[in-house]
Amino acid sequence: MKVLVIGSGGREHAVIQKLAESKEVEKIYCAPGNGGISVQATQVDVKATDLEGMVAFAKKEGIDFAVVTPDDPLVLGMADAMEAAGIPAFGPSKAAAQIEGSKVFAKSLMKKYGIPTAKYEVFQDPGEVVNYIERENQFPAVIKADGLALGKGVVIAQNLEEAREAVHSIMEDRIFGKSGNQVVVEEFLTGKEVSVLAFTDSHTVAPMVSSMDHKRAYDNDEGPNTGGMGTIAPSPYYTPELAKRCMEEIFLPTVEAMKKEGCPFKGCLYFGLILTEQGPKVIEYNCRFGDPETQVVLPLLKTDLFTIMRAVRDERLGELDIQWSDGAAACVVLASGGYPKKYETGFPISGLDQQDDCPGVIVYHAGTKRQNGVFLTAGGRVLGITGLGKDLPEALDKAYSAAEKITFEKVHYRRDIGKK
Ligand code: AMP
Ligand code: GLY
């Protein structure tokens, strides 16, 4: 099989490393890919959001199966475009990707089908949002842009001034473009956050091992929100009782609801959960694998990933018995100094070769490029260093020992991944 993976981050690198283990996969292409990915897959110079260009490439190259991982191509309909061209694809349809592409869609789905989530209101008018927040006088107030916003569309406003500023930049300055046509204002929930990624073919739901992201840029959860600075799996807070409850109250009802709405979800559905005193509630859905959650979840997968993706696409997931290893994984993200704000790129990365054969360490490339055999930084999140162990302390130890040996100018990483 010739497989095309669409995307370019650490998540895609993790997917590709797993696909490369499959006996069924003969050759992997990645569009647009990155420096590290180019070692295992043929890099294709087509933008992830270029539907026409991607289909043309896939047809010309005789691609047998496409894997669409990032949110924006999915929301644009990349999986539909591939299928329409006769190329089977892993990833939800454009209609199903709305579960991430529109917070208003996701919230009304949960309300309609009684899926536990934070209480909310929807607004189209900036003046009305501010009036509402002023009247409610409940802080922190959670303000969410309706559409995709590079993971930056959520503002937790501590006071009215911050709320006003957020509404102004989302709805008037349009920092996220059309994504700010509407906003959701919701109740602030407290509790431990857990991410559960699940394979689903719209009939069966197969949750993966749970994980926990660290979204803030600096230690002790300080600084701005990022795409994710590190992850651990499994989450120690996600007990078997909770898993059972989430399956009954959240996972199955969500997949059923999507079917009833006429947009069955097939692919990887990401449940962002918060474990409140009243029980688990959904804070977000993503229509795809998380990044960097994938970098700790997939290394623990024992079953052939390609077999699973194929079964999801063909709606035969129920036939598989997916196996996970009992160990733990931890990923530390090495970022460019300044990320998620302004940062420089083009710095050579040293210490990578020492990690090549290091047992229990996997180096995933996120923002790198390869030039004359040298890896250079090329993005905000540069590398994800995953450590594997029998338990979390061992996994963290592996990840941090490796992270210390890899360096580039102005490297920044959190020292407290997995501490809490
Ligand atoms: P998201 O971009 O949807 O992943 O949201 C970013 C982060 O905002 C989440 O990981 C939570 O930490 C936080 N968040 C989102 N919604 C809520 C909420 N209703 N209550 C408390 N925190 C929230
Ligand atoms: N790490 C969070 C996400 O992928 O949305």
Short mmCIF file of C-alpha atoms and ligand atoms in Angstrom, two decimals:
data_model
loop_
_atom_site.label_atom_id
_atom_site.label_comp_id
_atom_site.label_asym_id
_atom_site.label_seq_id
_atom_site.Cartn_x
_atom_site.Cartn_y
_atom_site.Cartn_z
CA MET A 1 0.00 0.00 0.00
CA LYS A 2 1.12 3.51 -0.78
CA VAL A 3 -0.06 5.75 2.04
CA LEU A 4 -0.23 9.55 1.98
CA VAL A 5 -0.21 11.35 5.34
CA ILE A 6 -1.38 14.95 5.21
CA GLY A 7 0.16 17.34 7.76
CA SER A 8 3.55 18.41 9.03
CA GLY A 9 3.91 18.27 12.81
CA GLY A 10 5.08 15.99 15.60
CA ARG A 11 1.71 14.28 15.51
CA GLU A 12 2.23 13.36 11.86
CA HIS A 13 5.72 12.09 12.65
CA ALA A 14 4.24 9.82 15.33
CA VAL A 15 1.54 8.55 12.96
CA ILE A 16 4.14 7.87 10.27
CA GLN A 17 6.47 5.96 12.62
CA LYS A 18 3.56 3.68 13.54
CA LEU A 19 2.40 3.24 9.96
CA ALA A 20 5.97 2.35 8.98
CA GLU A 21 5.75 -0.68 11.32
CA SER A 22 2.81 -2.09 9.37
CA LYS A 23 3.46 -5.05 7.06
CA GLU A 24 0.76 -3.72 4.76
CA VAL A 25 2.42 -0.35 4.22
CA GLU A 26 5.01 -0.32 1.49
CA LYS A 27 5.68 3.38 0.99
CA ILE A 28 4.72 6.52 2.89
CA TYR A 29 4.40 10.03 1.52
CA CYS A 30 3.87 13.11 3.65
CA ALA A 31 2.54 16.46 2.48
CA PRO A 32 4.06 18.78 3.38
CA GLY A 33 5.98 16.92 6.15
CA ASN A 34 9.10 18.22 7.93
CA GLY A 35 12.82 17.51 8.27
CA GLY A 36 12.50 14.48 10.53
CA ILE A 37 9.60 13.04 8.59
CA SER A 38 11.67 13.26 5.38
CA VAL A 39 13.91 10.50 6.75
CA GLN A 40 11.03 7.99 6.84
CA ALA A 41 8.64 9.29 4.21
CA THR A 42 8.83 11.00 0.86
CA GLN A 43 8.14 14.67 1.42
CA VAL A 44 5.59 16.15 -0.97
CA ASP A 45 5.51 19.87 -1.64
CA VAL A 46 1.75 20.39 -1.44
CA LYS A 47 0.09 22.49 1.26
CA ALA A 48 -2.11 20.53 3.68
CA THR A 49 -5.09 22.75 2.83
CA ASP A 50 -4.70 22.49 -0.96
CA LEU A 51 -7.54 20.05 -1.73
CA GLU A 52 -7.17 20.09 -5.49
CA GLY A 53 -3.38 19.90 -5.46
CA MET A 54 -3.48 17.02 -2.96
CA VAL A 55 -5.99 14.98 -4.95
CA ALA A 56 -4.03 15.59 -8.16
CA PHE A 57 -0.83 14.38 -6.48
CA ALA A 58 -2.55 11.33 -4.97
CA LYS A 59 -4.01 10.31 -8.30
CA LYS A 60 -0.77 10.84 -10.20
CA GLU A 61 1.22 8.84 -7.64
CA GLY A 62 -1.33 6.02 -7.32
CA ILE A 63 -1.91 6.54 -3.58
CA ASP A 64 -3.94 3.69 -2.06
CA PHE A 65 -4.92 5.31 1.23
CA ALA A 66 -4.88 8.84 2.64
CA VAL A 67 -4.59 9.81 6.30
CA VAL A 68 -5.77 13.34 7.06
CA THR A 69 -4.57 14.51 10.48
CA PRO A 70 -4.80 18.33 10.92
CA ASP A 71 -8.02 20.22 11.67
CA ASP A 72 -8.00 22.76 8.84
CA PRO A 73 -7.88 20.34 5.87
CA LEU A 74 -10.53 18.19 7.57
CA VAL A 75 -12.84 21.16 8.12
CA LEU A 76 -12.29 22.14 4.47
CA GLY A 77 -13.31 18.65 3.32
CA MET A 78 -10.02 16.93 2.48
CA ALA A 79 -11.33 13.46 3.41
CA ASP A 80 -14.40 13.96 1.20
CA ALA A 81 -12.19 15.17 -1.67
CA MET A 82 -10.02 12.06 -1.45
CA GLU A 83 -13.00 9.73 -1.27
CA ALA A 84 -14.66 11.49 -4.21
CA ALA A 85 -11.51 10.79 -6.22
CA GLY A 86 -11.73 7.10 -5.30
CA ILE A 87 -8.97 7.21 -2.67
CA PRO A 88 -10.04 5.73 0.67
CA ALA A 89 -9.27 8.15 3.50
CA PHE A 90 -8.95 8.06 7.28
CA GLY A 91 -10.51 11.19 8.75
CA PRO A 92 -14.00 12.62 9.20
CA SER A 93 -16.06 14.21 6.43
CA LYS A 94 -16.39 17.98 6.22
CA ALA A 95 -19.84 17.70 7.82
CA ALA A 96 -18.56 15.61 10.74
CA ALA A 97 -15.48 17.84 11.23
CA GLN A 98 -17.89 20.61 12.29
CA ILE A 99 -17.68 19.06 15.75
CA GLU A 100 -14.35 20.90 15.99
CA GLY A 101 -14.85 23.50 13.26
CA SER A 102 -17.75 25.17 15.04
CA LYS A 103 -18.03 25.49 18.81
CA VAL A 104 -21.66 26.53 18.32
CA PHE A 105 -22.33 23.25 16.48
CA ALA A 106 -20.57 21.24 19.22
CA LYS A 107 -22.36 23.02 22.07
CA SER A 108 -25.81 22.66 20.51
CA LEU A 109 -25.12 18.98 19.81
CA MET A 110 -24.28 18.43 23.48
CA LYS A 111 -27.30 20.40 24.64
CA LYS A 112 -29.68 18.56 22.32
CA TYR A 113 -28.42 15.10 23.30
CA GLY A 114 -27.83 15.73 27.00
CA ILE A 115 -24.05 15.29 26.90
CA PRO A 116 -22.47 16.88 30.00
CA THR A 117 -20.69 20.16 29.27
CA ALA A 118 -20.40 23.72 30.61
CA LYS A 119 -23.52 25.93 30.40
CA TYR A 120 -23.27 28.48 27.62
CA GLU A 121 -24.78 31.25 25.50
CA VAL A 122 -24.09 32.13 21.85
CA PHE A 123 -23.65 35.72 20.59
CA GLN A 124 -23.28 37.39 17.21
CA ASP A 125 -23.07 40.93 18.52
CA PRO A 126 -19.99 42.16 20.44
CA GLY A 127 -22.00 44.68 22.49
CA GLU A 128 -24.38 41.96 23.64
CA VAL A 129 -21.54 39.69 24.78
CA VAL A 130 -20.03 42.39 26.95
CA ASN A 131 -23.42 43.34 28.40
CA TYR A 132 -24.13 39.70 29.18
CA ILE A 133 -20.76 39.17 30.90
CA GLU A 134 -21.24 42.41 32.87
CA ARG A 135 -24.74 41.36 33.97
CA GLU A 136 -23.71 37.82 34.93
CA ASN A 137 -20.64 39.14 36.76
CA GLN A 138 -19.14 35.63 37.00
CA PHE A 139 -15.36 35.50 36.69
CA PRO A 140 -13.34 33.92 35.23
CA ALA A 141 -15.54 34.08 32.12
CA VAL A 142 -14.77 31.69 29.28
CA ILE A 143 -15.02 33.24 25.79
CA LYS A 144 -14.61 31.04 22.71
CA ALA A 145 -14.42 32.02 19.06
CA ASP A 146 -16.81 29.81 17.09
CA GLY A 147 -14.40 28.63 14.40
CA LEU A 148 -10.83 27.32 14.15
CA ALA A 149 -8.20 29.62 15.65
CA LEU A 150 -4.91 27.70 15.72
CA GLY A 151 -5.76 26.55 19.24
CA LYS A 152 -5.84 30.16 20.45
CA GLY A 153 -9.57 30.84 20.25
CA VAL A 154 -10.30 30.38 23.96
CA VAL A 155 -9.89 33.26 26.40
CA ILE A 156 -10.33 32.85 30.14
CA ALA A 157 -11.09 36.43 31.19
CA GLN A 158 -10.41 37.23 34.84
CA ASN A 159 -12.34 40.51 34.82
CA LEU A 160 -14.60 42.63 32.64
CA GLU A 161 -11.68 44.53 31.13
CA GLU A 162 -10.07 41.31 29.87
CA ALA A 163 -13.41 40.10 28.57
CA ARG A 164 -13.93 43.35 26.67
CA GLU A 165 -10.47 43.10 25.14
CA ALA A 166 -11.04 39.49 24.06
CA VAL A 167 -14.42 40.25 22.51
CA HIS A 168 -12.94 43.24 20.72
CA SER A 169 -10.05 41.29 19.19
CA ILE A 170 -12.16 38.26 18.24
CA MET A 171 -15.32 39.98 16.97
CA GLU A 172 -14.15 43.42 15.84
CA ASP A 173 -10.44 43.17 14.98
CA ARG A 174 -11.21 39.69 13.64
CA ILE A 175 -7.83 38.26 14.66
CA PHE A 176 -9.19 34.82 13.67
CA GLY A 177 -11.13 36.07 10.64
CA LYS A 178 -14.55 34.50 10.07
CA SER A 179 -14.02 32.26 13.10
CA GLY A 180 -15.06 35.30 15.15
CA ASN A 181 -18.50 35.73 13.52
CA GLN A 182 -20.00 34.20 16.64
CA VAL A 183 -18.69 33.55 20.13
CA VAL A 184 -19.68 31.15 22.86
CA VAL A 185 -19.56 32.38 26.45
CA GLU A 186 -19.53 29.52 28.90
CA GLU A 187 -19.38 28.65 32.54
CA PHE A 188 -15.86 28.20 33.96
CA LEU A 189 -15.35 24.62 35.11
CA THR A 190 -12.75 23.41 37.57
CA GLY A 191 -11.16 20.00 37.81
CA LYS A 192 -8.40 17.89 36.32
CA GLU A 193 -8.22 17.90 32.54
CA VAL A 194 -7.95 14.63 30.64
CA SER A 195 -7.75 14.00 26.91
CA VAL A 196 -9.22 10.83 25.49
CA LEU A 197 -8.67 10.09 21.82
CA ALA A 198 -10.91 7.43 20.36
CA PHE A 199 -11.05 5.54 17.11
CA THR A 200 -14.59 5.38 15.80
CA ASP A 201 -16.21 4.18 12.61
CA SER A 202 -19.56 5.66 13.78
CA HIS A 203 -20.74 2.27 15.10
CA THR A 204 -17.99 1.24 17.51
CA VAL A 205 -15.99 3.51 19.80
CA ALA A 206 -12.50 2.33 20.77
CA PRO A 207 -10.91 4.77 23.23
CA MET A 208 -7.12 4.94 23.28
CA VAL A 209 -5.11 5.25 26.48
CA SER A 210 -5.89 8.56 28.19
CA SER A 211 -3.44 11.43 28.22
CA MET A 212 -2.85 14.85 29.74
CA ASP A 213 -1.60 17.93 27.92
CA HIS A 214 0.29 20.92 29.39
CA LYS A 215 -0.95 23.89 27.43
CA ARG A 216 0.73 26.85 29.10
CA ALA A 217 4.15 27.98 27.90
CA TYR A 218 5.93 28.04 31.29
CA ASP A 219 6.29 25.92 34.41
CA ASN A 220 3.48 25.86 37.00
CA ASP A 221 0.96 26.52 34.23
CA GLU A 222 2.07 30.10 33.79
CA GLY A 223 2.36 32.15 30.60
CA PRO A 224 0.31 32.10 27.42
CA ASN A 225 -1.57 29.12 26.00
CA THR A 226 0.32 27.09 23.40
CA GLY A 227 -0.52 24.17 21.15
CA GLY A 228 0.84 21.96 23.96
CA MET A 229 4.24 21.87 25.70
CA GLY A 230 4.19 18.26 26.85
CA THR A 231 2.01 15.27 27.57
CA ILE A 232 1.84 12.14 29.65
CA ALA A 233 -0.09 8.91 29.13
CA PRO A 234 -2.02 7.37 30.72
CA SER A 235 -3.52 10.05 32.97
CA PRO A 236 -3.34 8.83 36.59
CA TYR A 237 -6.70 10.54 37.24
CA TYR A 238 -8.58 8.59 34.61
CA THR A 239 -9.71 5.52 36.55
CA PRO A 240 -11.50 2.49 35.05
CA GLU A 241 -14.73 3.70 36.72
CA LEU A 242 -14.38 7.08 35.03
CA ALA A 243 -13.63 5.41 31.72
CA LYS A 244 -16.86 3.41 32.00
CA ARG A 245 -18.84 6.50 32.90
CA CYS A 246 -17.33 8.52 30.02
CA MET A 247 -18.15 5.74 27.58
CA GLU A 248 -21.81 5.67 28.70
CA GLU A 249 -22.40 9.38 29.24
CA ILE A 250 -20.13 10.98 26.65
CA PHE A 251 -18.41 8.82 24.01
CA LEU A 252 -21.30 6.63 22.80
CA PRO A 253 -23.91 9.43 23.05
CA THR A 254 -21.66 11.74 20.98
CA VAL A 255 -21.15 9.20 18.21
CA GLU A 256 -24.88 8.35 18.23
CA ALA A 257 -25.77 12.05 18.12
CA MET A 258 -23.54 12.64 15.09
CA LYS A 259 -25.26 9.76 13.31
CA LYS A 260 -28.69 11.14 14.15
CA GLU A 261 -27.67 14.57 12.86
CA GLY A 262 -26.81 12.98 9.52
CA CYS A 263 -23.06 13.44 9.84
CA PRO A 264 -21.63 10.14 11.14
CA PHE A 265 -18.12 10.60 12.52
CA LYS A 266 -15.38 8.28 11.23
CA GLY A 267 -11.78 8.81 12.27
CA CYS A 268 -10.14 9.86 15.51
CA LEU A 269 -12.44 11.78 17.82
CA TYR A 270 -10.71 13.71 20.58
CA PHE A 271 -12.61 14.29 23.82
CA GLY A 272 -11.18 17.12 25.92
CA LEU A 273 -12.64 16.40 29.35
CA ILE A 274 -12.65 18.10 32.69
CA LEU A 275 -13.28 15.97 35.77
CA THR A 276 -15.61 18.17 37.82
CA GLU A 277 -17.20 17.37 41.18
CA GLN A 278 -20.42 16.57 39.32
CA GLY A 279 -18.59 14.18 37.02
CA PRO A 280 -16.75 14.33 33.70
CA LYS A 281 -17.77 17.10 31.29
CA VAL A 282 -16.70 17.91 27.75
CA ILE A 283 -14.72 21.14 27.30
CA GLU A 284 -13.90 20.53 23.67
CA TYR A 285 -14.09 18.07 20.83
CA ASN A 286 -11.39 17.82 18.20
CA CYS A 287 -12.00 15.98 14.96
CA ARG A 288 -8.46 14.56 14.89
CA PHE A 289 -5.49 13.24 16.85
CA GLY A 290 -4.14 15.72 19.40
CA ASP A 291 -0.67 17.20 19.20
CA PRO A 292 1.34 16.36 21.37
CA GLU A 293 -1.10 13.75 22.76
CA THR A 294 -0.42 11.46 19.80
CA GLN A 295 3.29 11.44 20.69
CA VAL A 296 2.51 9.63 23.97
CA VAL A 297 -0.54 7.61 22.94
CA LEU A 298 0.58 5.93 19.74
CA PRO A 299 3.89 4.58 21.15
CA LEU A 300 1.73 2.54 23.57
CA LEU A 301 -0.37 1.04 20.76
CA LYS A 302 0.42 -2.63 20.09
CA THR A 303 -2.06 -3.27 17.28
CA ASP A 304 -1.15 -2.36 13.68
CA LEU A 305 -2.25 1.28 13.16
CA PHE A 306 -2.84 0.84 9.45
CA THR A 307 -5.16 -2.12 10.10
CA ILE A 308 -7.14 0.06 12.52
CA MET A 309 -7.34 3.01 10.11
CA ARG A 310 -8.49 0.75 7.32
CA ALA A 311 -11.15 -0.81 9.57
CA VAL A 312 -12.39 2.65 10.61
CA ARG A 313 -12.68 3.69 6.97
CA ASP A 314 -14.51 0.45 6.05
CA GLU A 315 -16.75 0.56 9.16
CA ARG A 316 -15.40 -2.74 10.49
CA LEU A 317 -13.82 -1.43 13.71
CA GLY A 318 -15.98 -3.78 15.79
CA GLU A 319 -14.04 -6.76 14.37
CA LEU A 320 -10.77 -5.64 15.94
CA ASP A 321 -9.44 -6.18 19.43
CA ILE A 322 -7.08 -3.24 19.90
CA GLN A 323 -4.22 -3.83 22.33
CA TRP A 324 -2.27 -1.30 24.40
CA SER A 325 0.90 -1.75 26.38
CA ASP A 326 0.74 -1.38 30.17
CA GLY A 327 3.59 1.10 30.41
CA ALA A 328 3.63 4.87 30.44
CA ALA A 329 4.87 7.57 28.08
CA ALA A 330 5.89 11.20 28.55
CA CYS A 331 6.64 13.80 25.90
CA VAL A 332 8.60 17.02 26.45
CA VAL A 333 8.31 19.62 23.71
CA LEU A 334 11.45 21.58 22.83
CA ALA A 335 10.24 24.94 21.55
CA SER A 336 11.85 27.98 19.97
CA GLY A 337 12.53 30.77 22.50
CA GLY A 338 9.61 33.21 22.36
CA TYR A 339 6.99 30.65 21.23
CA PRO A 340 3.93 30.98 21.16
CA LYS A 341 4.67 34.63 20.39
CA LYS A 342 7.51 35.83 18.14
CA TYR A 343 10.43 33.45 17.65
CA GLU A 344 13.35 32.93 15.27
CA THR A 345 14.06 29.86 13.14
CA GLY A 346 16.96 28.43 11.15
CA PHE A 347 19.15 27.35 14.10
CA PRO A 348 21.06 24.06 13.76
CA ILE A 349 19.97 21.35 16.21
CA SER A 350 22.71 19.38 17.95
CA GLY A 351 22.66 16.12 19.88
CA LEU A 352 20.06 14.38 17.73
CA ASP A 353 22.32 11.56 16.54
CA GLN A 354 23.06 10.41 20.10
CA GLN A 355 19.37 9.61 20.52
CA ASP A 356 18.99 7.43 17.44
CA ASP A 357 19.48 4.13 19.22
CA CYS A 358 18.59 5.14 22.73
CA PRO A 359 16.17 2.53 24.13
CA GLY A 360 12.90 3.97 25.36
CA VAL A 361 13.41 7.35 23.68
CA ILE A 362 11.68 8.55 20.53
CA VAL A 363 12.49 11.93 19.00
CA TYR A 364 9.57 13.32 17.03
CA HIS A 365 10.18 16.26 14.75
CA ALA A 366 7.56 19.02 14.70
CA GLY A 367 9.08 22.23 13.29
CA THR A 368 12.34 21.20 11.60
CA LYS A 369 13.80 21.12 8.14
CA ARG A 370 16.73 19.16 6.76
CA GLN A 371 19.40 21.03 4.83
CA ASN A 372 22.54 19.26 3.56
CA GLY A 373 22.02 16.55 6.13
CA VAL A 374 21.69 19.03 9.03
CA PHE A 375 18.45 19.57 10.94
CA LEU A 376 17.46 23.21 11.44
CA THR A 377 14.68 24.69 13.54
CA ALA A 378 11.72 25.74 11.39
CA GLY A 379 8.78 26.31 13.72
CA GLY A 380 7.56 27.20 17.20
CA ARG A 381 7.37 23.69 18.52
CA VAL A 382 10.56 22.09 17.21
CA LEU A 383 10.82 18.59 18.68
CA GLY A 384 8.82 16.30 20.94
CA ILE A 385 10.99 13.99 23.01
CA THR A 386 9.02 10.95 24.15
CA GLY A 387 10.25 8.68 26.90
CA LEU A 388 8.75 5.25 27.52
CA GLY A 389 8.88 3.33 30.78
CA LYS A 390 7.17 0.82 33.01
CA ASP A 391 5.63 3.76 34.86
CA LEU A 392 5.38 7.55 34.63
CA PRO A 393 8.55 8.40 36.64
CA GLU A 394 10.62 6.15 34.40
CA ALA A 395 9.06 7.60 31.23
CA LEU A 396 9.70 11.17 32.46
CA ASP A 397 13.26 10.33 33.38
CA LYS A 398 13.92 8.96 29.89
CA ALA A 399 12.33 11.97 28.19
CA TYR A 400 14.17 14.55 30.29
CA SER A 401 17.58 12.83 30.07
CA ALA A 402 17.27 12.87 26.29
CA ALA A 403 15.89 16.43 26.18
CA GLU A 404 18.94 17.70 28.09
CA LYS A 405 21.29 16.36 25.42
CA ILE A 406 19.54 17.97 22.47
CA THR A 407 19.95 21.67 21.99
CA PHE A 408 19.65 24.67 19.68
CA GLU A 409 19.93 28.43 20.17
CA LYS A 410 17.22 29.83 22.48
CA VAL A 411 15.66 26.41 23.16
CA HIS A 412 12.86 26.48 25.72
CA TYR A 413 11.07 23.63 27.43
CA ARG A 414 9.02 23.07 30.55
CA ARG A 415 10.75 21.27 33.43
CA ASP A 416 7.52 20.21 35.15
CA ILE A 417 5.77 17.95 32.67
CA GLY A 418 3.94 15.22 34.59
CA LYS A 419 4.74 16.76 38.00
CA LYS A 420 1.17 17.45 39.04
P1 AMP B 1 -9.25 24.64 23.92
O1 AMP B 1 -8.54 25.62 23.01
O2 AMP B 1 -10.69 24.45 23.59
O3 AMP B 1 -8.46 23.40 24.11
O4 AMP B 1 -9.27 25.32 25.36
C1 AMP B 1 -8.07 25.71 25.93
C2 AMP B 1 -8.10 25.52 27.40
O5 AMP B 1 -9.03 26.42 28.00
C3 AMP B 1 -8.57 24.15 27.87
O6 AMP B 1 -7.58 23.20 27.83
C4 AMP B 1 -8.99 24.47 29.29
O7 AMP B 1 -7.86 24.52 30.13
C5 AMP B 1 -9.55 25.84 29.17
N1 AMP B 1 -11.01 25.82 29.10
C6 AMP B 1 -11.79 25.73 28.02
N2 AMP B 1 -13.09 25.76 28.38
C7 AMP B 1 -13.14 25.85 29.71
C8 AMP B 1 -14.19 25.91 30.69
N3 AMP B 1 -15.47 25.91 30.34
N4 AMP B 1 -13.85 26.00 31.98
C9 AMP B 1 -12.55 26.02 32.35
N5 AMP B 1 -11.52 25.97 31.49
C10 AMP B 1 -11.81 25.89 30.20
N1 GLY B 2 -2.92 19.41 22.29
C1 GLY B 2 -4.23 19.87 22.06
C2 GLY B 2 -4.74 19.68 20.70
O1 GLY B 2 -4.20 18.98 19.88
O2 GLY B 2 -5.76 20.28 20.40
#
